[in-house]
mmCIF file of N, CA and C in Angstrom:
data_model
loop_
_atom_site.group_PDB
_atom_site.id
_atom_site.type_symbol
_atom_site.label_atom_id
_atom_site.label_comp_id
_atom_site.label_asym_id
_atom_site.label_seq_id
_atom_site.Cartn_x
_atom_site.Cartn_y
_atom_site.Cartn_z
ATOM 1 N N UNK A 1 99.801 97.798 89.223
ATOM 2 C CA UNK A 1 100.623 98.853 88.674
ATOM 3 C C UNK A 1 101.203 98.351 87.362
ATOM 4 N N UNK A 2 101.190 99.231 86.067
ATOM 5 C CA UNK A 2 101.589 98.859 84.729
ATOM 6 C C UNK A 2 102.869 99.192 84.994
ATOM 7 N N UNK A 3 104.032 98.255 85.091
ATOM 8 C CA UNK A 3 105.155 98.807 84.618
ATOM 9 C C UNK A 3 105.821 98.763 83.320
ATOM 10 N N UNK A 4 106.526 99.167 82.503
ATOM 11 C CA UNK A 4 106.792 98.906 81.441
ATOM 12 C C UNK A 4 107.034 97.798 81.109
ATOM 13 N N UNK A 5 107.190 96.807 80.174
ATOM 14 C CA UNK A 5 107.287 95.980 79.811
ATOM 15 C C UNK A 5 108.782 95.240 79.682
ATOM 16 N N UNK A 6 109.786 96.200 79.211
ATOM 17 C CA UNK A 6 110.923 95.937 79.533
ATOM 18 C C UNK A 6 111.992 96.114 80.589
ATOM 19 N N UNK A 7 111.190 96.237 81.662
ATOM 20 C CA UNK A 7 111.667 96.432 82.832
ATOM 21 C C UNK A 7 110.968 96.107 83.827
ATOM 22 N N UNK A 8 112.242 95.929 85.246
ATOM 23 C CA UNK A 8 111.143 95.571 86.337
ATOM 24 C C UNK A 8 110.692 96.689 87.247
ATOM 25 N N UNK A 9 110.319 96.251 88.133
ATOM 26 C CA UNK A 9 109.850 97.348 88.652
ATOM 27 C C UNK A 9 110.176 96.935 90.317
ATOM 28 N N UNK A 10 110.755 97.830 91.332
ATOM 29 C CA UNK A 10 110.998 97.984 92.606
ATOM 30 C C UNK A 10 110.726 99.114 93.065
ATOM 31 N N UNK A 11 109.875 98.603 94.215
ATOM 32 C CA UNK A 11 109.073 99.661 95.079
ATOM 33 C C UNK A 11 109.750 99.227 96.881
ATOM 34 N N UNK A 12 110.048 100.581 96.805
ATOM 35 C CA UNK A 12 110.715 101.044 97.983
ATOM 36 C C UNK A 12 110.174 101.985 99.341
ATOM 37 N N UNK A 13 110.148 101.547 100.402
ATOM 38 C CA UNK A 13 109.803 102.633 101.624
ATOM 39 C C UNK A 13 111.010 103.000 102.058
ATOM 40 N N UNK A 14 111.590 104.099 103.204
ATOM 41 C CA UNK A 14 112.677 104.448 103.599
ATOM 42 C C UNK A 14 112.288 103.621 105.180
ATOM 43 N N UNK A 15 113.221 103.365 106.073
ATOM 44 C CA UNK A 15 112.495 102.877 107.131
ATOM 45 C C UNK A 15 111.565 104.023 108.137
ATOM 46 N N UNK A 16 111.911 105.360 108.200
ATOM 47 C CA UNK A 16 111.591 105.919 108.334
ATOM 48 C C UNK A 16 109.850 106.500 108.202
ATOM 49 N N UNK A 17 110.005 106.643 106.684
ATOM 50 C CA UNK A 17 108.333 106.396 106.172
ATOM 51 C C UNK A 17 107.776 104.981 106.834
ATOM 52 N N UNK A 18 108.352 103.669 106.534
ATOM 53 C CA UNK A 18 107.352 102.465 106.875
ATOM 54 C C UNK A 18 107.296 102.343 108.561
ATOM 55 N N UNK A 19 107.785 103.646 109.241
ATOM 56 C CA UNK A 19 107.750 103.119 110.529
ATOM 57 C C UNK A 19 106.204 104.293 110.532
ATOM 58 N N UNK A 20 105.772 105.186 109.594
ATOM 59 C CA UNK A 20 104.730 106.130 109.785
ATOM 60 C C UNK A 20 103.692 104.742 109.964
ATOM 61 N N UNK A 21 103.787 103.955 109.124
ATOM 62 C CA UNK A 21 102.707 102.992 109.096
ATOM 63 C C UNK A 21 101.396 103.096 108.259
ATOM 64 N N UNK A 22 101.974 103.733 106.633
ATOM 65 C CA UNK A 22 101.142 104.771 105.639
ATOM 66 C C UNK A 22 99.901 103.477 105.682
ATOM 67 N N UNK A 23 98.861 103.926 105.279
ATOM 68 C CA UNK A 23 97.855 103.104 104.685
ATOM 69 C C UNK A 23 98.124 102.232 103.440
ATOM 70 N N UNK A 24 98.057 101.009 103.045
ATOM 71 C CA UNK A 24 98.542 100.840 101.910
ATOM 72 C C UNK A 24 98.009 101.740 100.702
ATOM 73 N N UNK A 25 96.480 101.858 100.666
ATOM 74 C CA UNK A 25 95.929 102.712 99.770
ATOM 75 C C UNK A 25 96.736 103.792 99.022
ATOM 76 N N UNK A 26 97.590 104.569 100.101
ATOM 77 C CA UNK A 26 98.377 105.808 100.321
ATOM 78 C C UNK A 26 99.356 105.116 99.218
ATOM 79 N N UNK A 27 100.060 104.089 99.952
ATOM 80 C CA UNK A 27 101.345 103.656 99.420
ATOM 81 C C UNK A 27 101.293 103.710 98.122
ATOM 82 N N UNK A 28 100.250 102.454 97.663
ATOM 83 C CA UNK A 28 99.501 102.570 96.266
ATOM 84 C C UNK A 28 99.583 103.497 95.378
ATOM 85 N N UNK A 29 98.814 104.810 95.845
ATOM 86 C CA UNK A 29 98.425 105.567 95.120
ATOM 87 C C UNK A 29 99.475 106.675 94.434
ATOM 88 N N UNK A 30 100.669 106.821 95.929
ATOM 89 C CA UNK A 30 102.230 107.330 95.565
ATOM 90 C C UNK A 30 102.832 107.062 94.363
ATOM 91 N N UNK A 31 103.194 105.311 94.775
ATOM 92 C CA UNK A 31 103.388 105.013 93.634
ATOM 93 C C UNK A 31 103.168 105.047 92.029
ATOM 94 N N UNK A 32 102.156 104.989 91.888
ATOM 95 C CA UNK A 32 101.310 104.935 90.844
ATOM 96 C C UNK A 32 101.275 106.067 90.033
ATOM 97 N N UNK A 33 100.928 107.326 91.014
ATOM 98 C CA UNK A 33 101.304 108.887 90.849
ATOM 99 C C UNK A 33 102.853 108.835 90.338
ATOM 100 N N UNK A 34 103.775 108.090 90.815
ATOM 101 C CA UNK A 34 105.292 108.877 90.492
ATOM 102 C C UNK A 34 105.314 107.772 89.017
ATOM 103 N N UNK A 35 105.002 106.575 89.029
ATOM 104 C CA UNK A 35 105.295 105.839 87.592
ATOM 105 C C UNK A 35 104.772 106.494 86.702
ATOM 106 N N UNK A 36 103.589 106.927 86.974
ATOM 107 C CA UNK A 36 102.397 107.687 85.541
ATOM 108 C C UNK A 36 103.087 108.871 85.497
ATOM 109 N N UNK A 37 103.730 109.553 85.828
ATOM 110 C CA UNK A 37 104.272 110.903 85.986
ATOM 111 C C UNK A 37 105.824 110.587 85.009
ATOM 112 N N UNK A 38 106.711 109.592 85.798
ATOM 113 C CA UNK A 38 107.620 108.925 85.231
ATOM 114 C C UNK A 38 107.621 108.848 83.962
ATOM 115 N N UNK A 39 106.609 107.849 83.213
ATOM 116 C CA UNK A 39 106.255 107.503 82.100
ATOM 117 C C UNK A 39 105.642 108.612 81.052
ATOM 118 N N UNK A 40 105.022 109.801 81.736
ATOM 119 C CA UNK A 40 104.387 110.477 80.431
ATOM 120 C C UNK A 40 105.519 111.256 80.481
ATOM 121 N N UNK A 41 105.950 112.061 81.678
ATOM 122 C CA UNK A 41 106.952 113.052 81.429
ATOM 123 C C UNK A 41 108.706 113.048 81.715
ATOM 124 N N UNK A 42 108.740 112.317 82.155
ATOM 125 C CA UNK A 42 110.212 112.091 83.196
ATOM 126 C C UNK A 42 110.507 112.925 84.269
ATOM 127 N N UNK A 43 108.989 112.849 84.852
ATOM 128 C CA UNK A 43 109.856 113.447 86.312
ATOM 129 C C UNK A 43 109.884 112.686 86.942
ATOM 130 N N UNK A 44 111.121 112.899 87.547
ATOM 131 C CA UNK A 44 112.117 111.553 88.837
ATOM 132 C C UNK A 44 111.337 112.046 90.370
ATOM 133 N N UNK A 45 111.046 113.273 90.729
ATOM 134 C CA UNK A 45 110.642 113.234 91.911
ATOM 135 C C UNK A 45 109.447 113.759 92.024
ATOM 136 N N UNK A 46 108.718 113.063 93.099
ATOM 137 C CA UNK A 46 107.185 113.711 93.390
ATOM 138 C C UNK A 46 107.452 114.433 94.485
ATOM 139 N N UNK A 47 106.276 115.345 95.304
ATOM 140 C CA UNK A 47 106.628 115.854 96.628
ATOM 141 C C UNK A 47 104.986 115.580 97.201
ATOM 142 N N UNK A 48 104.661 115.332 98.128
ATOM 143 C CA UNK A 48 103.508 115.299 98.158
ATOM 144 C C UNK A 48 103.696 115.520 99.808
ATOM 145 N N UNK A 49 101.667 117.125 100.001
ATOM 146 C CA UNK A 49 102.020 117.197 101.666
ATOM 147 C C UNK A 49 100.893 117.585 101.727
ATOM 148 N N UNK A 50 100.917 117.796 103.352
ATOM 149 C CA UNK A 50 99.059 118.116 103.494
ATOM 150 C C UNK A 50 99.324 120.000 103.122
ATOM 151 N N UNK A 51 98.537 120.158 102.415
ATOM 152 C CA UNK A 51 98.620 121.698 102.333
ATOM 153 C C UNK A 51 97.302 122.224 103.195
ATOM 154 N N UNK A 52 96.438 121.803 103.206
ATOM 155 C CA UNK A 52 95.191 122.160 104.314
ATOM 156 C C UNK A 52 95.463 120.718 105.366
ATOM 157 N N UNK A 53 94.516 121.488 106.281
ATOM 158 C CA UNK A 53 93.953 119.702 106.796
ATOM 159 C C UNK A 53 92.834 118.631 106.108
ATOM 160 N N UNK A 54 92.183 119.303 105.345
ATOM 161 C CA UNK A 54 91.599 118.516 104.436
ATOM 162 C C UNK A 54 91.602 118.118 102.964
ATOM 163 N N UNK A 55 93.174 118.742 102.549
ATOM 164 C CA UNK A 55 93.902 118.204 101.109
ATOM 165 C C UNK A 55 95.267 118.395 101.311
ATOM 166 N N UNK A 56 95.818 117.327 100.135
ATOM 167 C CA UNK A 56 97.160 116.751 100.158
ATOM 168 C C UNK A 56 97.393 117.258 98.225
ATOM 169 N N UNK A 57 98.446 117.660 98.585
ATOM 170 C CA UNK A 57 99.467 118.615 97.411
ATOM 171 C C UNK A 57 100.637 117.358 96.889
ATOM 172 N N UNK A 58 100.257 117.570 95.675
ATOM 173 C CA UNK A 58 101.886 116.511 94.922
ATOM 174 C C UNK A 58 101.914 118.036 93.738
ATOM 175 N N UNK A 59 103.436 117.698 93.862
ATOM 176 C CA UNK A 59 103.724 118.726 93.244
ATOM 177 C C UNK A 59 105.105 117.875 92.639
ATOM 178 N N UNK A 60 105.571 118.733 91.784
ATOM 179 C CA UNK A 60 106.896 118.081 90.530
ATOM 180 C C UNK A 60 108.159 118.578 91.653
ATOM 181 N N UNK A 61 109.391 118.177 91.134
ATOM 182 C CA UNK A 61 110.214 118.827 92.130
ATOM 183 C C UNK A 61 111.081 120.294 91.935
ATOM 184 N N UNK A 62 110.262 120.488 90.879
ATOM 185 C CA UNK A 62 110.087 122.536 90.507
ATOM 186 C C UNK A 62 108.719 123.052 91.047
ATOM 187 N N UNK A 63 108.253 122.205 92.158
ATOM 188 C CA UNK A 63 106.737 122.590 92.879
ATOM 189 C C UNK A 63 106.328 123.043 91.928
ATOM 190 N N UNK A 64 106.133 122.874 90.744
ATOM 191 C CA UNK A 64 104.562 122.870 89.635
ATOM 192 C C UNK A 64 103.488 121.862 90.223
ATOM 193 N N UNK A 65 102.068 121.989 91.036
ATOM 194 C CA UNK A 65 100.972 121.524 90.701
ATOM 195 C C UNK A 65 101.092 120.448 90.232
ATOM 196 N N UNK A 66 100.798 118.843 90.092
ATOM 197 C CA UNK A 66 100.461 117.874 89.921
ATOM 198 C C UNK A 66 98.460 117.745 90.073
ATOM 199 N N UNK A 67 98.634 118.046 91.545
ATOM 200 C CA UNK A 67 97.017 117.322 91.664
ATOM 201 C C UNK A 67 96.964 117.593 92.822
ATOM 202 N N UNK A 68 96.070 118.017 93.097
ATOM 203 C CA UNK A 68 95.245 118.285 94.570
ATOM 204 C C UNK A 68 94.138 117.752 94.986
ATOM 205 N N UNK A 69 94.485 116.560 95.967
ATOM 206 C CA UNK A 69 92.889 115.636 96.604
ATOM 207 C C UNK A 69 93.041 115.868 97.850
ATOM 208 N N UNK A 70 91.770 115.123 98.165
ATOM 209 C CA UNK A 70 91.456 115.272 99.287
ATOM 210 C C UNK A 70 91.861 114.310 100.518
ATOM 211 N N UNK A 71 91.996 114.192 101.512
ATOM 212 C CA UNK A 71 93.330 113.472 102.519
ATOM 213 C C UNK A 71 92.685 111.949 102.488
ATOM 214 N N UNK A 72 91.366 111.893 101.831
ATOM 215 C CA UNK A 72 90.463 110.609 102.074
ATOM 216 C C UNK A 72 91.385 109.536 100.572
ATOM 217 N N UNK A 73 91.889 110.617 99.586
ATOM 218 C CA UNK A 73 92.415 109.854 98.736
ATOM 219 C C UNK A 73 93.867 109.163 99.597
ATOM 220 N N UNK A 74 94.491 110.020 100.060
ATOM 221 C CA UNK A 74 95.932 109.628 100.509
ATOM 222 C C UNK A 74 96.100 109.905 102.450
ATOM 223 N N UNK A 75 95.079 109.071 102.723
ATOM 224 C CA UNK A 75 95.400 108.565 104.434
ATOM 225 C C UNK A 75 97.242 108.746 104.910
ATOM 226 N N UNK A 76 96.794 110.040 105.975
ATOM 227 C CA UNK A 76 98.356 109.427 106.333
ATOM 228 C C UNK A 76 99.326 109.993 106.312
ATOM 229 N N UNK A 77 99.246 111.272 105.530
ATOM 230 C CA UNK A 77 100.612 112.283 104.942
ATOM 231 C C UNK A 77 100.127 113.400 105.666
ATOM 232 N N UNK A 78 101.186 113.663 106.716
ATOM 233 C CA UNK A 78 100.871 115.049 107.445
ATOM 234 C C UNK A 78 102.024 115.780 107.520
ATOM 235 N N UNK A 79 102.765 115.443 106.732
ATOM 236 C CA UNK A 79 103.804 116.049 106.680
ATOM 237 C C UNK A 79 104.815 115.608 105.361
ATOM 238 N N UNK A 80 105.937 116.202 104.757
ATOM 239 C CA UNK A 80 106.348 116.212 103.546
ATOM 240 C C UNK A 80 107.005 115.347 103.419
ATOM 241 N N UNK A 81 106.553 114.283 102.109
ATOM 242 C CA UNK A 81 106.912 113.408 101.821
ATOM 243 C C UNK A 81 107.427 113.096 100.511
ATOM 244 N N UNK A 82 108.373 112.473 100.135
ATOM 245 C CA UNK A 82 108.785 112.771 98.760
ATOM 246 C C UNK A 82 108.781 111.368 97.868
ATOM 247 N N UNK A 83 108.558 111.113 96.775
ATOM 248 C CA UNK A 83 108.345 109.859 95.670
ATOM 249 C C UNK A 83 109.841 110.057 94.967
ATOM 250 N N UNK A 84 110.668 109.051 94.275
ATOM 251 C CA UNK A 84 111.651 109.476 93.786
ATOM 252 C C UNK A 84 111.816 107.974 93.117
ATOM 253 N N UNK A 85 111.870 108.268 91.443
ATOM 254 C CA UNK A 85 112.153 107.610 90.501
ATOM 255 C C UNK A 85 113.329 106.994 89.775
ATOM 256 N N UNK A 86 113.993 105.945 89.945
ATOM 257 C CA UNK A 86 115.812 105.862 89.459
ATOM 258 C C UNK A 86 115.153 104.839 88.582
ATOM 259 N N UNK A 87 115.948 104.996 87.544
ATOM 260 C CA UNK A 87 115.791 104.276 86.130
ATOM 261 C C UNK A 87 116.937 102.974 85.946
ATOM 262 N N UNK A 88 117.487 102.096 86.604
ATOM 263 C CA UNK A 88 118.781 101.666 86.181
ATOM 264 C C UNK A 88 118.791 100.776 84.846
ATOM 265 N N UNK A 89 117.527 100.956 84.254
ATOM 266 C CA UNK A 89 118.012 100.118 82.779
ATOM 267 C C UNK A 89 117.421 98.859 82.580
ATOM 268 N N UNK A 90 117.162 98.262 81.356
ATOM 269 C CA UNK A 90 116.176 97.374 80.899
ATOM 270 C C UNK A 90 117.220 96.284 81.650
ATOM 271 N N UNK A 91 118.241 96.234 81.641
ATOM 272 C CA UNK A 91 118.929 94.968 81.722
ATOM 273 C C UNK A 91 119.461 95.193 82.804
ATOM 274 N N UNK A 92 119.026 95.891 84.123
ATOM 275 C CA UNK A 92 119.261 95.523 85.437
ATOM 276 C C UNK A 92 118.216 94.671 86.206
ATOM 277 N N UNK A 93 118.617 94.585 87.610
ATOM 278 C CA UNK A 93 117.503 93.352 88.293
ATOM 279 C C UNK A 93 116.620 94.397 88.773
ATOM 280 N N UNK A 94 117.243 95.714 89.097
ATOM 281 C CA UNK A 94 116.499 96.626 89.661
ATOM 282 C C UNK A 94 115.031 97.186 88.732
ATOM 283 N N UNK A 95 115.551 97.320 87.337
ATOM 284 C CA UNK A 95 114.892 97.972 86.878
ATOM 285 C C UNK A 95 114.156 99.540 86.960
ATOM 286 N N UNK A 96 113.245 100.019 87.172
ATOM 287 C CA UNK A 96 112.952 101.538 87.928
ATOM 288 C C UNK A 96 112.519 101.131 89.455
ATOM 289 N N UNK A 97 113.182 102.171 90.030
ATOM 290 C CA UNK A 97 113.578 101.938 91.464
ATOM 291 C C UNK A 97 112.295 102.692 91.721
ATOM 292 N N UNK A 98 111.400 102.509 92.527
ATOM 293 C CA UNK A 98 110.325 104.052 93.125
ATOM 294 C C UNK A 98 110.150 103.894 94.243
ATOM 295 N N UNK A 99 111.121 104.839 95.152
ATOM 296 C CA UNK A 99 111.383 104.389 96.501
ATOM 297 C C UNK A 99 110.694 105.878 97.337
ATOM 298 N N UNK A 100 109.667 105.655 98.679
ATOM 299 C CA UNK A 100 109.270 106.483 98.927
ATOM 300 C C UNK A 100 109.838 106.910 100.561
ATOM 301 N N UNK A 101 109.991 108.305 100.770
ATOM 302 C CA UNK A 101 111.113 108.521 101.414
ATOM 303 C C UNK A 101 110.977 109.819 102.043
ATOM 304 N N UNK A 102 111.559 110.403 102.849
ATOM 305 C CA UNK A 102 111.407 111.810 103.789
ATOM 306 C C UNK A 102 112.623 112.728 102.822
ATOM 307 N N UNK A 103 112.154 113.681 103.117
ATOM 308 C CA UNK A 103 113.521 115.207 101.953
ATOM 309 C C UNK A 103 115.049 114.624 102.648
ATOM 310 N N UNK A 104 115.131 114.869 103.934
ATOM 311 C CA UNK A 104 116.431 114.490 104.274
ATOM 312 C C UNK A 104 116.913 113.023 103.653
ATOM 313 N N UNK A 105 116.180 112.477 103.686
ATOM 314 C CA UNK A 105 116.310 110.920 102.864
ATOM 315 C C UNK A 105 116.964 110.714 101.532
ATOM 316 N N UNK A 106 116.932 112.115 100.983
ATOM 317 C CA UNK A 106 117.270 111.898 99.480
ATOM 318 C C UNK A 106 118.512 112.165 98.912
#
């Protein structure tokens, strides 16, 4: 994962999510989705869910469309799951927080 250069980068599960037992692939790919999203546009939250049984929906958190694959990309999400981006600054330890997490979670 590219994180910016002047910052660090922390990646987060809720215990909740890491008790689902996501695929890492999944985990991966969350991530990656909310930094690249982060970085071109500034959106802080992803939403991502199975909208069929055979594709998974990320959407912005004004549900605009992101990307629609297929469940083989993201093992694991059967229900709504949310990505969420905190920025605390070049000169924290945290750096961008991208902690992945259930709606009530947030």
């Amino acid at each position: 994962m590219n994180a910016p250069k002047n910052r660090n980068l922390t990646l987060l599960q809720s215990s909740r999510v890491a008790a689902f037992e996501l695929p890492s692939i999944t985990v991966e790919m969350l991530y990656q989705t909310a930094l690249r999203r982060f970085l071109e546009n500034g959106d802080q939250l992803l939403i991502a869910h199975a909208a069929v049984k055979d594709k998974v929906d990320i959407v912005d958190e004004n549900g605009n469309a992101i990307l629609t694959e297929s469940v083989d990309s993201y093992p694991g999400i059967f229900e709504e799951i949310w990505v969420s981006v905190d920025d605390y600054g070049s000169d924290s330890i945290e750096g961008l927080v991208i902690t992945i997490h259930l709606p009530e979670e947030h």
